[in-house]
Tab-separated table of N, CA and C in Angstrom:
chain	number	residue	atom	x	y	z
A	1	MET	N	18.071	-32.410	-4.291
A	1	MET	CA	17.797	-31.732	-3.038
A	1	MET	C	19.119	-31.451	-2.334
A	2	MET	N	19.180	-30.348	-1.632
A	2	MET	CA	20.384	-29.980	-0.903
A	2	MET	C	20.446	-30.759	0.400
A	3	ASN	N	21.653	-31.146	0.784
A	3	ASN	CA	21.812	-31.740	2.107
A	3	ASN	C	22.628	-30.793	2.963
A	4	ALA	N	22.841	-31.170	4.197
A	4	ALA	CA	23.521	-30.283	5.143
A	4	ALA	C	24.909	-29.898	4.654
A	5	ASN	N	25.588	-30.786	3.957
A	5	ASN	CA	26.928	-30.472	3.453
A	5	ASN	C	26.902	-29.437	2.338
A	6	ASP	N	25.802	-29.376	1.594
A	6	ASP	CA	25.680	-28.395	0.520
A	6	ASP	C	25.603	-26.970	1.068
A	7	LEU	N	25.262	-26.801	2.342
A	7	LEU	CA	25.126	-25.467	2.901
A	7	LEU	C	26.357	-25.060	3.694
A	8	ALA	N	27.509	-25.488	3.233
A	8	ALA	CA	28.773	-24.991	3.762
A	8	ALA	C	29.104	-23.756	2.922
A	9	THR	N	28.181	-22.820	2.917
A	9	THR	CA	28.260	-21.649	2.063
A	9	THR	C	27.964	-20.390	2.867
A	10	ASN	N	28.394	-19.278	2.329
A	10	ASN	CA	28.108	-17.986	2.941
A	10	ASN	C	27.236	-17.133	2.030
A	11	ASP	N	26.581	-17.745	1.067
A	11	ASP	CA	25.778	-17.032	0.080
A	11	ASP	C	24.294	-17.152	0.435
A	12	LEU	N	23.646	-16.017	0.693
A	12	LEU	CA	22.224	-16.015	1.044
A	12	LEU	C	21.388	-16.715	-0.019
A	13	ALA	N	21.745	-16.576	-1.274
A	13	ALA	CA	20.975	-17.196	-2.356
A	13	ALA	C	20.898	-18.717	-2.183
A	14	ASP	N	21.952	-19.340	-1.702
A	14	ASP	CA	21.929	-20.785	-1.476
A	14	ASP	C	20.911	-21.160	-0.397
A	15	TYR	N	20.798	-20.334	0.620
A	15	TYR	CA	19.816	-20.586	1.674
A	15	TYR	C	18.394	-20.383	1.152
A	16	VAL	N	18.189	-19.380	0.314
A	16	VAL	CA	16.866	-19.143	-0.270
A	16	VAL	C	16.480	-20.330	-1.154
A	17	ARG	N	17.424	-20.842	-1.936
A	17	ARG	CA	17.142	-22.025	-2.758
A	17	ARG	C	16.782	-23.237	-1.874
A	18	ALA	N	17.455	-23.406	-0.755
A	18	ALA	CA	17.145	-24.506	0.163
A	18	ALA	C	15.750	-24.338	0.745
A	19	ILE	N	15.363	-23.100	1.053
A	19	ILE	CA	14.017	-22.817	1.569
A	19	ILE	C	12.977	-23.187	0.524
A	20	GLN	N	13.204	-22.801	-0.722
A	20	GLN	CA	12.255	-23.123	-1.788
A	20	GLN	C	12.147	-24.628	-1.996
A	21	ALA	N	13.270	-25.325	-1.961
A	21	ALA	CA	13.253	-26.785	-2.116
A	21	ALA	C	12.481	-27.430	-0.969
A	22	PHE	N	12.680	-26.928	0.237
A	22	PHE	CA	11.980	-27.436	1.416
A	22	PHE	C	10.473	-27.274	1.246
A	23	GLU	N	10.043	-26.124	0.755
A	23	GLU	CA	8.614	-25.858	0.620
A	23	GLU	C	7.975	-26.668	-0.496
A	24	LYS	N	8.746	-27.043	-1.507
A	24	LYS	CA	8.188	-27.847	-2.599
A	24	LYS	C	7.930	-29.284	-2.161
A	25	CYS	N	8.834	-29.847	-1.371
A	25	CYS	CA	8.682	-31.263	-1.009
A	25	CYS	C	8.451	-31.470	0.476
A	26	ASN	N	8.446	-30.386	1.265
A	26	ASN	CA	8.196	-30.430	2.713
A	26	ASN	C	9.137	-31.400	3.433
A	27	ASP	N	10.351	-31.506	2.922
A	27	ASP	CA	11.347	-32.372	3.521
A	27	ASP	C	12.706	-31.769	3.216
A	28	SER	N	13.594	-31.813	4.162
A	28	SER	CA	14.919	-31.264	3.924
A	28	SER	C	15.915	-31.868	4.887
A	29	GLU	N	17.086	-32.121	4.373
A	29	GLU	CA	18.167	-32.586	5.223
A	29	GLU	C	18.907	-31.409	5.856
A	30	CYS	N	18.657	-30.181	5.407
A	30	CYS	CA	19.405	-29.039	5.936
A	30	CYS	C	18.575	-28.096	6.796
A	31	ILE	N	17.233	-28.150	6.718
A	31	ILE	CA	16.386	-27.288	7.543
A	31	ILE	C	15.875	-28.085	8.731
A	32	ALA	N	16.189	-27.595	9.918
A	32	ALA	CA	15.806	-28.296	11.141
A	32	ALA	C	14.403	-27.921	11.612
A	33	GLU	N	14.008	-26.664	11.376
A	33	GLU	CA	12.729	-26.199	11.914
A	33	GLU	C	12.218	-25.021	11.105
A	34	ARG	N	10.892	-24.941	10.992
A	34	ARG	CA	10.233	-23.809	10.345
A	34	ARG	C	9.143	-23.315	11.275
A	35	ARG	N	9.120	-21.989	11.494
A	35	ARG	CA	8.105	-21.368	12.345
A	35	ARG	C	7.397	-20.280	11.534
A	36	VAL	N	6.072	-20.364	11.455
A	36	VAL	CA	5.281	-19.448	10.637
A	36	VAL	C	4.390	-18.599	11.531
A	37	ILE	N	4.394	-17.290	11.290
A	37	ILE	CA	3.500	-16.363	11.989
A	37	ILE	C	2.707	-15.611	10.926
A	38	ASP	N	1.398	-15.769	10.954
A	38	ASP	CA	0.527	-15.089	9.993
A	38	ASP	C	-0.008	-13.826	10.656
A	39	ASN	N	0.416	-12.675	10.155
A	39	ASN	CA	-0.012	-11.379	10.679
A	39	ASN	C	-0.996	-10.691	9.726
A	40	SER	N	-1.723	-11.448	8.930
A	40	SER	CA	-2.643	-10.893	7.937
A	40	SER	C	-3.813	-10.196	8.622
A	41	TYR	N	-4.374	-9.198	7.929
A	41	TYR	CA	-5.494	-8.450	8.506
A	41	TYR	C	-6.267	-7.736	7.415
A	42	LEU	N	-7.477	-7.307	7.763
A	42	LEU	CA	-8.345	-6.561	6.862
A	42	LEU	C	-8.235	-5.078	7.205
A	43	ASP	N	-7.958	-4.253	6.203
A	43	ASP	CA	-7.862	-2.807	6.381
A	43	ASP	C	-8.828	-2.167	5.387
A	44	ASP	N	-9.970	-1.707	5.894
A	44	ASP	CA	-11.064	-1.208	5.051
A	44	ASP	C	-11.449	-2.319	4.071
A	45	ASP	N	-11.297	-2.102	2.783
A	45	ASP	CA	-11.658	-3.114	1.787
A	45	ASP	C	-10.422	-3.785	1.177
A	46	ILE	N	-9.325	-3.781	1.915
A	46	ILE	CA	-8.084	-4.394	1.433
A	46	ILE	C	-7.646	-5.472	2.418
A	47	TRP	N	-7.418	-6.679	1.896
A	47	TRP	CA	-6.885	-7.762	2.717
A	47	TRP	C	-5.373	-7.706	2.608
A	48	ILE	N	-4.706	-7.479	3.724
A	48	ILE	CA	-3.246	-7.406	3.781
A	48	ILE	C	-2.740	-8.761	4.263
A	49	GLU	N	-2.061	-9.463	3.370
A	49	GLU	CA	-1.447	-10.733	3.756
A	49	GLU	C	-0.026	-10.452	4.191
A	50	SER	N	0.307	-10.880	5.375
A	50	SER	CA	1.648	-10.667	5.923
A	50	SER	C	2.049	-11.939	6.680
A	51	VAL	N	2.985	-12.678	6.099
A	51	VAL	CA	3.398	-13.952	6.685
A	51	VAL	C	4.906	-13.926	6.920
A	52	GLU	N	5.271	-14.122	8.160
A	52	GLU	CA	6.672	-14.139	8.591
A	52	GLU	C	7.043	-15.593	8.875
A	53	THR	N	8.121	-16.054	8.263
A	53	THR	CA	8.559	-17.437	8.470
A	53	THR	C	10.030	-17.443	8.847
A	54	GLN	N	10.351	-18.149	9.906
A	54	GLN	CA	11.747	-18.320	10.303
A	54	GLN	C	12.156	-19.753	10.012
A	55	PHE	N	13.300	-19.887	9.355
A	55	PHE	CA	13.862	-21.187	9.022
A	55	PHE	C	15.156	-21.353	9.807
A	56	ARG	N	15.214	-22.414	10.609
A	56	ARG	CA	16.437	-22.722	11.349
A	56	ARG	C	17.117	-23.882	10.644
A	57	PHE	N	18.319	-23.628	10.161
A	57	PHE	CA	19.094	-24.632	9.451
A	57	PHE	C	19.910	-25.450	10.440
A	58	LYS	N	20.233	-26.674	10.061
A	58	LYS	CA	20.990	-27.565	10.940
A	58	LYS	C	22.398	-27.051	11.209
A	59	ASN	N	22.911	-26.158	10.362
A	59	ASN	CA	24.254	-25.599	10.588
A	59	ASN	C	24.229	-24.381	11.511
A	60	GLY	N	23.067	-24.053	12.097
A	60	GLY	CA	22.962	-22.957	13.050
A	60	GLY	C	22.469	-21.642	12.481
A	61	VAL	N	22.329	-21.541	11.180
A	61	VAL	CA	21.859	-20.311	10.534
A	61	VAL	C	20.345	-20.203	10.705
A	62	VAL	N	19.855	-18.983	10.996
A	62	VAL	CA	18.421	-18.712	11.057
A	62	VAL	C	18.123	-17.585	10.076
A	63	ILE	N	17.221	-17.865	9.137
A	63	ILE	CA	16.808	-16.897	8.116
A	63	ILE	C	15.334	-16.591	8.335
A	64	GLU	N	14.991	-15.292	8.291
A	64	GLU	CA	13.591	-14.891	8.371
A	64	GLU	C	13.151	-14.388	7.006
A	65	ARG	N	11.997	-14.898	6.566
A	65	ARG	CA	11.392	-14.421	5.314
A	65	ARG	C	10.072	-13.756	5.663
A	66	LEU	N	9.843	-12.584	5.097
A	66	LEU	CA	8.582	-11.873	5.260
A	66	LEU	C	7.987	-11.687	3.869
A	67	VAL	N	6.743	-12.137	3.694
A	67	VAL	CA	6.041	-11.984	2.423
A	67	VAL	C	4.772	-11.201	2.697
A	68	GLU	N	4.609	-10.096	1.974
A	68	GLU	CA	3.432	-9.253	2.141
A	68	GLU	C	2.814	-8.964	0.780
A	69	SER	N	1.493	-8.945	0.765
A	69	SER	CA	0.762	-8.572	-0.443
A	69	SER	C	-0.586	-8.025	-0.007
A	70	ASP	N	-1.230	-7.322	-0.913
A	70	ASP	CA	-2.564	-6.832	-0.588
A	70	ASP	C	-3.514	-7.143	-1.729
A	71	HIS	N	-4.765	-7.380	-1.355
A	71	HIS	CA	-5.787	-7.779	-2.314
A	71	HIS	C	-7.082	-7.055	-1.982
A	72	PRO	N	-7.720	-6.450	-2.987
A	72	PRO	CA	-9.018	-5.823	-2.734
A	72	PRO	C	-10.061	-6.883	-2.380
A	73	VAL	N	-10.944	-6.530	-1.470
A	73	VAL	CA	-12.042	-7.414	-1.088
A	73	VAL	C	-13.269	-6.954	-1.853
A	74	LYS	N	-13.948	-7.887	-2.468
A	74	LYS	CA	-15.180	-7.537	-3.184
A	74	LYS	C	-16.193	-6.994	-2.194
A	75	ALA	N	-16.881	-5.943	-2.548
A	75	ALA	CA	-17.790	-5.235	-1.645
A	75	ALA	C	-18.889	-6.128	-1.076
A	76	LYS	N	-19.379	-7.093	-1.819
A	76	LYS	CA	-20.507	-7.889	-1.357
A	76	LYS	C	-20.081	-9.159	-0.633
A	77	GLN	N	-18.794	-9.377	-0.427
A	77	GLN	CA	-18.315	-10.571	0.257
A	77	GLN	C	-18.175	-10.300	1.752
A	78	ALA	N	-18.294	-11.319	2.559
A	78	ALA	CA	-18.100	-11.183	4.002
A	78	ALA	C	-16.646	-10.834	4.274
A	79	GLU	N	-16.373	-10.180	5.405
A	79	GLU	CA	-15.012	-9.753	5.729
A	79	GLU	C	-14.034	-10.917	5.768
A	80	SER	N	-14.476	-12.074	6.159
A	80	SER	CA	-13.561	-13.208	6.272
A	80	SER	C	-13.232	-13.839	4.929
A	81	GLN	N	-13.946	-13.471	3.879
A	81	GLN	CA	-13.675	-14.021	2.552
A	81	GLN	C	-13.053	-12.935	1.690
A	82	THR	N	-11.940	-13.278	1.060
A	82	THR	CA	-11.298	-12.317	0.175
A	82	THR	C	-11.225	-12.891	-1.226
A	83	LEU	N	-11.369	-12.020	-2.175
A	83	LEU	CA	-11.220	-12.406	-3.565
A	83	LEU	C	-10.264	-11.430	-4.226
A	84	VAL	N	-9.311	-11.965	-4.894
A	84	VAL	CA	-8.390	-11.121	-5.648
A	84	VAL	C	-9.124	-10.708	-6.908
A	85	ASP	N	-9.043	-9.436	-7.266
A	85	ASP	CA	-9.744	-9.009	-8.471
A	85	ASP	C	-9.158	-9.709	-9.691
A	86	ASP	N	-9.946	-9.787	-10.763
A	86	ASP	CA	-9.560	-10.554	-11.945
A	86	ASP	C	-8.243	-10.090	-12.551
A	87	ALA	N	-8.008	-8.801	-12.581
A	87	ALA	CA	-6.768	-8.294	-13.166
A	87	ALA	C	-5.554	-8.792	-12.388
A	88	ALA	N	-5.598	-8.717	-11.076
A	88	ALA	CA	-4.460	-9.143	-10.258
A	88	ALA	C	-4.250	-10.648	-10.347
A	89	SER	N	-5.324	-11.421	-10.373
A	89	SER	CA	-5.168	-12.872	-10.410
A	89	SER	C	-4.630	-13.349	-11.750
A	90	ASN	N	-4.805	-12.566	-12.803
A	90	ASN	CA	-4.302	-12.952	-14.119
A	90	ASN	C	-2.887	-12.458	-14.379
A	91	MET	N	-2.335	-11.681	-13.476
A	91	MET	CA	-0.980	-11.186	-13.669
A	91	MET	C	0.009	-12.326	-13.545
A	92	VAL	N	1.005	-12.321	-14.422
A	92	VAL	CA	2.025	-13.362	-14.379
A	92	VAL	C	2.829	-13.255	-13.096
A	93	CYS	N	3.159	-12.043	-12.728
A	93	CYS	CA	3.983	-11.856	-11.540
A	93	CYS	C	3.423	-10.692	-10.726
A	94	ALA	N	2.427	-11.000	-9.941
A	94	ALA	CA	1.741	-9.974	-9.154
A	94	ALA	C	2.686	-9.336	-8.139
A	95	GLU	N	2.434	-8.071	-7.868
A	95	GLU	CA	3.254	-7.340	-6.903
A	95	GLU	C	3.080	-7.930	-5.508
A	96	CYS	N	4.191	-8.163	-4.868
A	96	CYS	CA	4.225	-8.559	-3.463
A	96	CYS	C	5.594	-8.155	-2.949
A	97	TRP	N	5.759	-8.156	-1.663
A	97	TRP	CA	7.032	-7.736	-1.094
A	97	TRP	C	7.612	-8.914	-0.342
A	98	ILE	N	8.804	-9.298	-0.743
A	98	ILE	CA	9.476	-10.459	-0.160
A	98	ILE	C	10.800	-9.977	0.399
A	99	SER	N	11.071	-10.318	1.635
A	99	SER	CA	12.371	-9.953	2.198
A	99	SER	C	12.945	-11.131	2.965
A	100	TYR	N	14.257	-11.201	2.952
A	100	TYR	CA	15.001	-12.212	3.696
A	100	TYR	C	15.991	-11.492	4.589
A	101	GLU	N	16.166	-12.003	5.789
A	101	GLU	CA	17.147	-11.436	6.705
A	101	GLU	C	17.819	-12.569	7.475
A	102	VAL	N	19.134	-12.503	7.550
A	102	VAL	CA	19.882	-13.460	8.353
A	102	VAL	C	19.775	-12.998	9.803
A	103	LEU	N	19.120	-13.799	10.651
A	103	LEU	CA	18.943	-13.441	12.055
A	103	LEU	C	20.088	-13.958	12.915
A	104	THR	N	20.539	-15.164	12.615
A	104	THR	CA	21.585	-15.812	13.403
A	104	THR	C	22.502	-16.579	12.470
A	105	GLN	N	23.797	-16.521	12.791
A	105	GLN	CA	24.754	-17.328	12.046
A	105	GLN	C	25.904	-17.694	12.978
A	106	PRO	N	26.470	-18.882	12.819
A	106	PRO	CA	27.615	-19.260	13.645
A	106	PRO	C	28.812	-18.353	13.347
A	107	LYS	N	29.764	-18.337	14.265
A	107	LYS	CA	30.940	-17.468	14.109
A	107	LYS	C	31.688	-17.726	12.820
A	108	GLU	N	31.716	-18.977	12.364
A	108	GLU	CA	32.476	-19.303	11.156
A	108	GLU	C	31.747	-18.932	9.861
A	109	ARG	N	30.518	-18.472	9.966
A	109	ARG	CA	29.731	-18.063	8.796
A	109	ARG	C	29.657	-16.547	8.718
A	110	HIS	N	29.722	-16.033	7.521
A	110	HIS	CA	29.509	-14.603	7.258
A	110	HIS	C	28.658	-14.513	5.999
A	111	ILE	N	27.371	-14.770	6.168
A	111	ILE	CA	26.458	-14.851	5.035
A	111	ILE	C	26.235	-13.459	4.456
A	112	THR	N	26.347	-13.382	3.133
A	112	THR	CA	26.106	-12.130	2.431
A	112	THR	C	25.175	-12.386	1.257
A	113	PRO	N	24.339	-11.428	0.942
A	113	PRO	CA	24.058	-10.259	1.770
A	113	PRO	C	23.283	-10.655	3.019
A	114	ARG	N	23.309	-9.806	4.025
A	114	ARG	CA	22.587	-10.080	5.283
A	114	ARG	C	21.081	-9.910	5.096
A	115	THR	N	20.686	-9.038	4.183
A	115	THR	CA	19.269	-8.832	3.873
A	115	THR	C	19.107	-8.716	2.369
A	116	LYS	N	17.920	-9.071	1.891
A	116	LYS	CA	17.604	-8.946	0.467
A	116	LYS	C	16.104	-8.746	0.346
A	117	GLN	N	15.686	-7.791	-0.494
A	117	GLN	CA	14.270	-7.503	-0.707
A	117	GLN	C	13.930	-7.627	-2.189
A	118	PHE	N	12.679	-8.026	-2.437
A	118	PHE	CA	12.159	-8.154	-3.797
A	118	PHE	C	10.771	-7.541	-3.852
A	119	ILE	N	10.368	-7.097	-5.058
A	119	ILE	CA	9.027	-6.523	-5.221
A	119	ILE	C	8.046	-7.516	-5.834
A	120	ASN	N	8.527	-8.685	-6.226
A	120	ASN	CA	7.656	-9.766	-6.697
A	120	ASN	C	8.462	-11.054	-6.809
A	121	SER	N	7.775	-12.152	-7.017
A	121	SER	CA	8.456	-13.448	-7.070
A	121	SER	C	9.300	-13.605	-8.331
A	122	CYS	N	8.955	-12.897	-9.394
A	122	CYS	CA	9.767	-12.960	-10.624
A	122	CYS	C	11.141	-12.330	-10.397
A	123	GLN	N	11.184	-11.222	-9.684
A	123	GLN	CA	12.455	-10.581	-9.376
A	123	GLN	C	13.312	-11.510	-8.516
A	124	GLN	N	12.691	-12.181	-7.558
A	124	GLN	CA	13.412	-13.143	-6.726
A	124	GLN	C	13.961	-14.283	-7.579
A	125	ALA	N	13.140	-14.832	-8.470
A	125	ALA	CA	13.569	-15.941	-9.331
A	125	ALA	C	14.739	-15.522	-10.222
A	126	PHE	N	14.694	-14.299	-10.750
A	126	PHE	CA	15.787	-13.798	-11.593
A	126	PHE	C	17.081	-13.698	-10.779
A	127	TRP	N	16.992	-13.170	-9.558
A	127	TRP	CA	18.175	-13.056	-8.694
A	127	TRP	C	18.777	-14.430	-8.411
A	128	LEU	N	17.921	-15.404	-8.125
A	128	LEU	CA	18.415	-16.754	-7.864
A	128	LEU	C	19.085	-17.353	-9.095
A	129	LYS	N	18.509	-17.099	-10.266
A	129	LYS	CA	19.099	-17.606	-11.510
A	129	LYS	C	20.451	-16.969	-11.781
A	130	ILE	N	20.545	-15.667	-11.592
A	130	ILE	CA	21.810	-14.954	-11.837
A	130	ILE	C	22.878	-15.395	-10.846
A	131	THR	N	22.539	-15.507	-9.572
A	131	THR	CA	23.535	-15.909	-8.583
A	131	THR	C	24.018	-17.341	-8.811
A	132	ALA	N	23.120	-18.206	-9.292
A	132	ALA	CA	23.517	-19.589	-9.590
A	132	ALA	C	24.493	-19.599	-10.765
A	133	ALA	N	24.225	-18.779	-11.775
A	133	ALA	CA	25.114	-18.713	-12.942
A	133	ALA	C	26.477	-18.142	-12.568
A	134	GLN	N	26.497	-17.166	-11.663
A	134	GLN	CA	27.756	-16.550	-11.248
A	134	GLN	C	28.620	-17.494	-10.434
A	135	SER	N	27.994	-18.402	-9.696
A	135	SER	CA	28.769	-19.292	-8.839
A	135	SER	C	29.214	-20.564	-9.555
A	136	SER	N	28.717	-20.783	-10.757
A	136	SER	CA	29.124	-21.999	-11.477
A	136	SER	C	30.250	-21.750	-12.454
């Protein structure tokens, strides 16, 4: 697990890895606070999931992650219940939109890139793997 000293970095990928580690074990020495806003809604027969999460790190950095996806609602289900169709649920890496943005950083930090977008979690995982290999 990363500790506060491990985030003496200016690489957005390191912060994304810390966010993922935090979410796996719900404990972190480097993340001070997490704020989640669920903006999901039903649009005709499509459930739009839109979740915005802000992570405040102990070093003063604030990263916002936005994850959006859409799922067809079965016609005979109540509006409050959504079911992902069988094809989408069986996909290895279903389409979703993931973005990260650096909202706040201390003067001594210049995190790059400031924003990063992905079209699915597999693309994000590949980026994290490549950036880890490049920095080692």
